[in-house]
Amino acid sequence: MSISPPSKILIVMPRWVGDAVMATPLIEAAHESWPQASIHLLQKRYLRGLFDDAPWSGKTIEISKESTFRSLRSELAHERYDLGFLLPNSLRPALLLIAGRVKRRVGYRRNGRAPLLTHGLPFPSQRPFAMIDFYNRLGEALGLTNTNRPMKLHVSDAHAEAARALLTRYG
């Protein structure tokens, strides 16, 4: 099933750094398929900076100890997202996207979330499964055909030079 091109996409990122990196093929495929769309990330504060140098990087909404459901809901509603990817499988992010008026919500039908999703996928029955494939299936359900790519972290020239200088300094 393909959808009309979104103009503003919210991706609810996984909690763990490794899982977040495994989501990069999905994000890059969305960026390539819908280059006019602005891609925003909803993520834990400790993931700050991980994707800043990516060409698809837009606004980041941080979840911290101070974040409340109400404040996040208000921010999402203000942004008017027309597509949201739910990478975590918990109920709370799905409720947040409904409350934040995200028009189309794609995720796995799990943990009571099925009625909250506009594009719900069955949870994989085959275990174990690779998280990179787990995330890519969400994009494929919307018609993305270019998800089969390597994980990638982008590093600006300035950051690469700073790393080289640090390595040289300490031998």
PDB file of C-alpha atoms in Angstrom:
ATOM      1  CA  MET A   1       0.000   0.000   0.000  1.00  0.00           C
ATOM      2  CA  SER A   2       1.433   3.369  -0.913  1.00  0.00           C
ATOM      3  CA  ILE A   3       0.283   6.646   0.568  1.00  0.00           C
ATOM      4  CA  SER A   4       0.178  10.213  -0.621  1.00  0.00           C
ATOM      5  CA  PRO A   5       3.491  11.952   0.015  1.00  0.00           C
ATOM      6  CA  PRO A   6       3.710  13.403   3.524  1.00  0.00           C
ATOM      7  CA  SER A   7       5.025  16.896   4.155  1.00  0.00           C
ATOM      8  CA  LYS A   8       5.935  16.435   7.813  1.00  0.00           C
ATOM      9  CA  ILE A   9       7.052  13.127   9.332  1.00  0.00           C
ATOM     10  CA  LEU A  10       7.583  12.299  12.987  1.00  0.00           C
ATOM     11  CA  ILE A  11       9.652   9.251  13.871  1.00  0.00           C
ATOM     12  CA  VAL A  12       9.367   8.028  17.445  1.00  0.00           C
ATOM     13  CA  MET A  13      12.830   6.622  18.020  1.00  0.00           C
ATOM     14  CA  PRO A  14      13.759   3.555  20.058  1.00  0.00           C
ATOM     15  CA  ARG A  15      15.307   4.024  23.485  1.00  0.00           C
ATOM     16  CA  TRP A  16      18.670   2.382  22.852  1.00  0.00           C
ATOM     17  CA  VAL A  17      21.534   3.807  20.776  1.00  0.00           C
ATOM     18  CA  GLY A  18      22.065   0.586  18.810  1.00  0.00           C
ATOM     19  CA  ASP A  19      18.384   0.292  17.950  1.00  0.00           C
ATOM     20  CA  ALA A  20      18.307   3.955  16.943  1.00  0.00           C
ATOM     21  CA  VAL A  21      21.192   3.358  14.537  1.00  0.00           C
ATOM     22  CA  MET A  22      19.341   0.328  13.128  1.00  0.00           C
ATOM     23  CA  ALA A  23      16.481   2.686  12.242  1.00  0.00           C
ATOM     24  CA  THR A  24      18.662   4.746   9.874  1.00  0.00           C
ATOM     25  CA  PRO A  25      17.859   2.685   6.737  1.00  0.00           C
ATOM     26  CA  LEU A  26      14.140   3.351   7.266  1.00  0.00           C
ATOM     27  CA  ILE A  27      14.745   7.064   7.844  1.00  0.00           C
ATOM     28  CA  GLU A  28      17.000   7.401   4.798  1.00  0.00           C
ATOM     29  CA  ALA A  29      14.493   5.509   2.637  1.00  0.00           C
ATOM     30  CA  ALA A  30      11.718   7.867   3.778  1.00  0.00           C
ATOM     31  CA  HIS A  31      13.926  10.874   3.035  1.00  0.00           C
ATOM     32  CA  GLU A  32      14.786   9.548  -0.428  1.00  0.00           C
ATOM     33  CA  SER A  33      11.177   8.653  -1.260  1.00  0.00           C
ATOM     34  CA  TRP A  34       9.697  11.880   0.100  1.00  0.00           C
ATOM     35  CA  PRO A  35      12.511  14.472  -0.282  1.00  0.00           C
ATOM     36  CA  GLN A  36      10.113  17.387   0.205  1.00  0.00           C
ATOM     37  CA  ALA A  37       9.091  16.091   3.649  1.00  0.00           C
ATOM     38  CA  SER A  38      10.557  17.444   6.847  1.00  0.00           C
ATOM     39  CA  ILE A  39      11.656  14.595   9.142  1.00  0.00           C
ATOM     40  CA  HIS A  40      11.543  15.169  12.892  1.00  0.00           C
ATOM     41  CA  LEU A  41      12.659  12.777  15.610  1.00  0.00           C
ATOM     42  CA  LEU A  42      11.054  12.229  19.002  1.00  0.00           C
ATOM     43  CA  GLN A  43      13.796  10.739  21.130  1.00  0.00           C
ATOM     44  CA  LYS A  44      15.327  10.420  24.561  1.00  0.00           C
ATOM     45  CA  ARG A  45      17.683  13.232  25.556  1.00  0.00           C
ATOM     46  CA  TYR A  46      20.713  10.932  25.694  1.00  0.00           C
ATOM     47  CA  LEU A  47      20.430  10.351  21.919  1.00  0.00           C
ATOM     48  CA  ARG A  48      21.068  14.067  21.367  1.00  0.00           C
ATOM     49  CA  GLY A  49      23.592  14.743  18.617  1.00  0.00           C
ATOM     50  CA  LEU A  50      23.576  11.227  17.174  1.00  0.00           C
ATOM     51  CA  PHE A  51      21.837  12.294  13.952  1.00  0.00           C
ATOM     52  CA  ASP A  52      22.661  16.011  13.783  1.00  0.00           C
ATOM     53  CA  ASP A  53      24.953  15.631  10.764  1.00  0.00           C
ATOM     54  CA  ALA A  54      22.534  13.524   8.702  1.00  0.00           C
ATOM     55  CA  PRO A  55      21.200  15.201   5.541  1.00  0.00           C
ATOM     56  CA  TRP A  56      17.656  14.290   6.561  1.00  0.00           C
ATOM     57  CA  SER A  57      17.994  15.663  10.079  1.00  0.00           C
ATOM     58  CA  GLY A  58      15.270  18.110  11.012  1.00  0.00           C
ATOM     59  CA  LYS A  59      13.878  19.113  14.353  1.00  0.00           C
ATOM     60  CA  THR A  60      14.484  16.912  17.372  1.00  0.00           C
ATOM     61  CA  ILE A  61      11.945  16.755  20.153  1.00  0.00           C
ATOM     62  CA  GLU A  62      13.671  15.495  23.275  1.00  0.00           C
ATOM     63  CA  ILE A  63      12.029  13.377  25.921  1.00  0.00           C
ATOM     64  CA  SER A  64      13.558  14.114  29.307  1.00  0.00           C
ATOM     65  CA  LYS A  65      12.608  13.674  32.951  1.00  0.00           C
ATOM     66  CA  GLU A  66      10.937  17.079  32.756  1.00  0.00           C
ATOM     67  CA  SER A  67       8.798  16.151  29.731  1.00  0.00           C
ATOM     68  CA  THR A  68       5.140  15.614  30.439  1.00  0.00           C
ATOM     69  CA  PHE A  69       2.578  13.895  28.257  1.00  0.00           C
ATOM     70  CA  ARG A  70       0.713  17.182  28.070  1.00  0.00           C
ATOM     71  CA  SER A  71       3.722  19.237  26.934  1.00  0.00           C
ATOM     72  CA  LEU A  72       4.705  16.662  24.310  1.00  0.00           C
ATOM     73  CA  ARG A  73       1.114  16.385  23.070  1.00  0.00           C
ATOM     74  CA  SER A  74       0.943  20.149  22.709  1.00  0.00           C
ATOM     75  CA  GLU A  75       4.187  20.306  20.753  1.00  0.00           C
ATOM     76  CA  LEU A  76       3.114  17.517  18.384  1.00  0.00           C
ATOM     77  CA  ALA A  77      -0.272  19.135  17.798  1.00  0.00           C
ATOM     78  CA  HIS A  78       1.441  22.453  17.062  1.00  0.00           C
ATOM     79  CA  GLU A  79       3.702  20.814  14.440  1.00  0.00           C
ATOM     80  CA  ARG A  80       0.775  19.178  12.578  1.00  0.00           C
ATOM     81  CA  TYR A  81       2.476  15.956  11.495  1.00  0.00           C
ATOM     82  CA  ASP A  82       0.785  14.036   8.741  1.00  0.00           C
ATOM     83  CA  LEU A  83       2.763  10.811   9.249  1.00  0.00           C
ATOM     84  CA  GLY A  84       4.226   9.178  12.334  1.00  0.00           C
ATOM     85  CA  PHE A  85       6.368   6.044  12.585  1.00  0.00           C
ATOM     86  CA  LEU A  86       6.152   4.269  15.951  1.00  0.00           C
ATOM     87  CA  LEU A  87       9.393   2.334  16.339  1.00  0.00           C
ATOM     88  CA  PRO A  88       8.930   1.397  20.024  1.00  0.00           C
ATOM     89  CA  ASN A  89       6.177  -1.135  20.695  1.00  0.00           C
ATOM     90  CA  SER A  90       4.728   0.406  23.840  1.00  0.00           C
ATOM     91  CA  LEU A  91       1.285   1.919  24.208  1.00  0.00           C
ATOM     92  CA  ARG A  92       2.314   5.369  25.471  1.00  0.00           C
ATOM     93  CA  PRO A  93       3.913   6.622  22.198  1.00  0.00           C
ATOM     94  CA  ALA A  94       0.831   5.525  20.249  1.00  0.00           C
ATOM     95  CA  LEU A  95      -1.409   7.409  22.683  1.00  0.00           C
ATOM     96  CA  LEU A  96       0.849  10.444  22.354  1.00  0.00           C
ATOM     97  CA  LEU A  97       0.553  10.456  18.559  1.00  0.00           C
ATOM     98  CA  ILE A  98      -3.240  10.219  18.775  1.00  0.00           C
ATOM     99  CA  ALA A  99      -3.354  13.028  21.352  1.00  0.00           C
ATOM    100  CA  GLY A 100      -0.893  15.069  19.261  1.00  0.00           C
ATOM    101  CA  ARG A 101      -3.162  14.764  16.217  1.00  0.00           C
ATOM    102  CA  VAL A 102      -0.698  12.938  13.979  1.00  0.00           C
ATOM    103  CA  LYS A 103      -2.888  12.060  10.980  1.00  0.00           C
ATOM    104  CA  ARG A 104      -1.371   8.743   9.870  1.00  0.00           C
ATOM    105  CA  ARG A 105       0.287   6.429  12.388  1.00  0.00           C
ATOM    106  CA  VAL A 106       2.211   3.315  11.386  1.00  0.00           C
ATOM    107  CA  GLY A 107       3.407   0.692  13.824  1.00  0.00           C
ATOM    108  CA  TYR A 108       2.954  -2.872  14.981  1.00  0.00           C
ATOM    109  CA  ARG A 109      -0.408  -4.025  16.352  1.00  0.00           C
ATOM    110  CA  ARG A 110       0.795  -4.931  19.784  1.00  0.00           C
ATOM    111  CA  ASN A 111       0.186  -4.056  23.441  1.00  0.00           C
ATOM    112  CA  GLY A 112      -3.318  -2.729  22.793  1.00  0.00           C
ATOM    113  CA  ARG A 113      -2.219  -0.288  20.075  1.00  0.00           C
ATOM    114  CA  ALA A 114      -4.168  -1.682  17.112  1.00  0.00           C
ATOM    115  CA  PRO A 115      -7.094   0.779  17.327  1.00  0.00           C
ATOM    116  CA  LEU A 116      -4.659   3.701  17.591  1.00  0.00           C
ATOM    117  CA  LEU A 117      -2.878   2.937  14.314  1.00  0.00           C
ATOM    118  CA  THR A 118      -4.013   3.922  10.841  1.00  0.00           C
ATOM    119  CA  HIS A 119      -1.495   1.486   9.342  1.00  0.00           C
ATOM    120  CA  GLY A 120      -1.029  -1.427  11.727  1.00  0.00           C
ATOM    121  CA  LEU A 121       1.176  -4.399  10.965  1.00  0.00           C
ATOM    122  CA  PRO A 122       1.017  -7.798  12.637  1.00  0.00           C
ATOM    123  CA  PHE A 123       3.879  -8.424  15.033  1.00  0.00           C
ATOM    124  CA  PRO A 124       6.376 -10.869  13.476  1.00  0.00           C
ATOM    125  CA  SER A 125       5.728 -14.460  14.490  1.00  0.00           C
ATOM    126  CA  GLN A 126       9.202 -15.631  13.506  1.00  0.00           C
ATOM    127  CA  ARG A 127      11.776 -15.137  16.245  1.00  0.00           C
ATOM    128  CA  PRO A 128      14.424 -14.030  16.569  1.00  0.00           C
ATOM    129  CA  PHE A 129      14.235 -11.227  14.040  1.00  0.00           C
ATOM    130  CA  ALA A 130      16.649  -8.460  13.121  1.00  0.00           C
ATOM    131  CA  MET A 131      15.575  -5.039  14.367  1.00  0.00           C
ATOM    132  CA  ILE A 132      16.717  -3.417  11.130  1.00  0.00           C
ATOM    133  CA  ASP A 133      14.197  -5.583   9.226  1.00  0.00           C
ATOM    134  CA  PHE A 134      11.569  -4.958  11.911  1.00  0.00           C
ATOM    135  CA  TYR A 135      11.816  -1.196  11.350  1.00  0.00           C
ATOM    136  CA  ASN A 136      12.107  -1.457   7.552  1.00  0.00           C
ATOM    137  CA  ARG A 137       8.825  -3.399   7.338  1.00  0.00           C
ATOM    138  CA  LEU A 138       7.035  -0.293   8.621  1.00  0.00           C
ATOM    139  CA  GLY A 139       8.276   1.692   5.622  1.00  0.00           C
ATOM    140  CA  GLU A 140       7.593  -1.140   3.215  1.00  0.00           C
ATOM    141  CA  ALA A 141       3.976  -1.237   4.433  1.00  0.00           C
ATOM    142  CA  LEU A 142       3.652   2.348   3.151  1.00  0.00           C
ATOM    143  CA  GLY A 143       5.200   1.560  -0.221  1.00  0.00           C
ATOM    144  CA  LEU A 144       8.860   2.375   0.443  1.00  0.00           C
ATOM    145  CA  THR A 145      10.917   0.064  -1.752  1.00  0.00           C
ATOM    146  CA  ASN A 146      14.386   1.342  -0.979  1.00  0.00           C
ATOM    147  CA  THR A 147      14.815   0.228   2.647  1.00  0.00           C
ATOM    148  CA  ASN A 148      17.453  -2.432   1.980  1.00  0.00           C
ATOM    149  CA  ARG A 149      20.569  -0.388   2.714  1.00  0.00           C
ATOM    150  CA  PRO A 150      23.289  -0.341   5.360  1.00  0.00           C
ATOM    151  CA  MET A 151      23.006   1.491   8.654  1.00  0.00           C
ATOM    152  CA  LYS A 152      24.737   4.841   8.525  1.00  0.00           C
ATOM    153  CA  LEU A 153      25.882   7.557  10.895  1.00  0.00           C
ATOM    154  CA  HIS A 154      26.821  10.816   9.221  1.00  0.00           C
ATOM    155  CA  VAL A 155      29.774  12.807  10.489  1.00  0.00           C
ATOM    156  CA  SER A 156      30.462  16.378   9.404  1.00  0.00           C
ATOM    157  CA  ASP A 157      33.937  17.360   8.261  1.00  0.00           C
ATOM    158  CA  ALA A 158      34.323  19.506  11.383  1.00  0.00           C
ATOM    159  CA  HIS A 159      33.457  16.598  13.684  1.00  0.00           C
ATOM    160  CA  ALA A 160      35.746  14.229  11.766  1.00  0.00           C
ATOM    161  CA  GLU A 161      38.634  16.708  12.035  1.00  0.00           C
ATOM    162  CA  ALA A 162      38.024  17.176  15.769  1.00  0.00           C
ATOM    163  CA  ALA A 163      38.123  13.383  16.215  1.00  0.00           C
ATOM    164  CA  ARG A 164      41.373  13.128  14.223  1.00  0.00           C
ATOM    165  CA  ALA A 165      42.928  15.879  16.321  1.00  0.00           C
ATOM    166  CA  LEU A 166      41.883  14.130  19.534  1.00  0.00           C
ATOM    167  CA  LEU A 167      43.291  10.789  18.366  1.00  0.00           C
ATOM    168  CA  THR A 168      46.540  12.439  17.286  1.00  0.00           C
ATOM    169  CA  ARG A 169      46.849  14.285  20.572  1.00  0.00           C
ATOM    170  CA  TYR A 170      46.588  11.101  22.591  1.00  0.00           C
ATOM    171  CA  GLY A 171      48.591   8.919  20.251  1.00  0.00           C
TER     172      GLY A 171
END
